[in-house]
Coordinates of C-alpha atoms in Angstrom, one line a residue:
K1 CA 19.7 71.6 -26.2
I2 CA 21.3 69.1 -23.6
N3 CA 23.1 71.8 -21.8
Y4 CA 19.8 73.8 -21.5
T5 CA 17.8 71.1 -20.1
L6 CA 20.8 69.7 -17.6
K7 CA 20.9 73.4 -16.5
Y8 CA 17.1 73.3 -15.7
V9 CA 17.5 69.8 -14.2
S10 CA 20.0 70.5 -12.2
R11 CA 18.3 73.8 -10.8
I12 CA 15.1 71.6 -9.8
F13 CA 17.6 69.3 -7.8
A14 CA 19.2 71.6 -5.9
L15 CA 15.4 73.4 -5.1
F16 CA 14.4 69.9 -3.6
S17 CA 17.4 69.1 -2.2
N18 CA 17.2 72.5 0.0
L19 CA 13.7 72.0 0.5
H20 CA 14.4 68.1 2.1
A21 CA 17.1 70.0 4.0
W22 CA 15.1 72.5 5.8
A23 CA 12.3 70.3 6.4
S24 CA 14.5 67.8 7.8
L25 CA 16.2 70.6 10.0
A26 CA 12.4 72.0 11.1
S27 CA 11.4 68.4 12.0
F28 CA 14.3 67.8 14.1
I29 CA 13.7 71.3 16.0
S30 CA 10.1 70.5 16.5
V31 CA 10.8 67.0 18.1
Y32 CA 13.6 68.5 20.4
L33 CA 11.3 71.3 21.5
E34 CA 8.4 69.0 22.1
R35 CA 10.7 66.6 24.1
G36 CA 11.9 69.6 25.9
N37 CA 8.6 71.1 26.9
K38 CA 8.1 67.8 28.7
D39 CA 11.1 68.0 30.9
K40 CA 12.3 64.9 29.1
F41 CA 16.2 64.8 28.3
F42 CA 16.6 64.9 24.6
S43 CA 18.9 61.9 23.9
L44 CA 19.2 59.6 20.6
K45 CA 18.6 56.5 22.6
N46 CA 14.8 57.8 23.5
K47 CA 12.1 56.1 21.2
S48 CA 9.8 58.1 19.4
I49 CA 6.1 57.4 20.6
C50 CA 2.7 58.1 19.7
S51 CA 1.1 61.0 21.1
A52 CA -1.9 59.7 21.4
C53 CA -1.8 55.9 23.0
L54 CA 2.2 56.6 24.0
R55 CA 3.3 53.5 22.1
K56 CA 6.7 53.2 21.1
L57 CA 7.2 53.7 17.0
N58 CA 8.7 50.9 15.0
F59 CA 11.2 51.8 12.4
S60 CA 8.7 51.3 9.6
E61 CA 6.4 53.8 11.0
L62 CA 9.2 56.3 11.4
V63 CA 9.9 56.7 7.4
P64 CA 7.1 58.8 6.1
V65 CA 6.6 57.3 2.7
I66 CA 6.8 53.9 4.2
S67 CA 4.5 54.4 7.2
F68 CA 1.8 56.0 4.6
L69 CA 1.9 53.1 2.5
F70 CA 2.3 50.4 5.3
L71 CA -0.7 51.9 7.1
R72 CA -2.5 52.4 3.9
G73 CA -2.9 56.2 4.2

């Protein structure tokens, strides 16, 4: 019974790992294309900005779960 449960837990973990990897890649490509369309050179030195007010974002605002909790939804 343990091997049976472990088999499904490992499959679920692999599924979520793959979803996370693809979501991260899609997010990176989205940012790359958005910055490229605005004639900005893509670099890791460029800070993320709010598209509404053009304010530079803090680290806590870049992590989805932390920013959701910090900004209260």
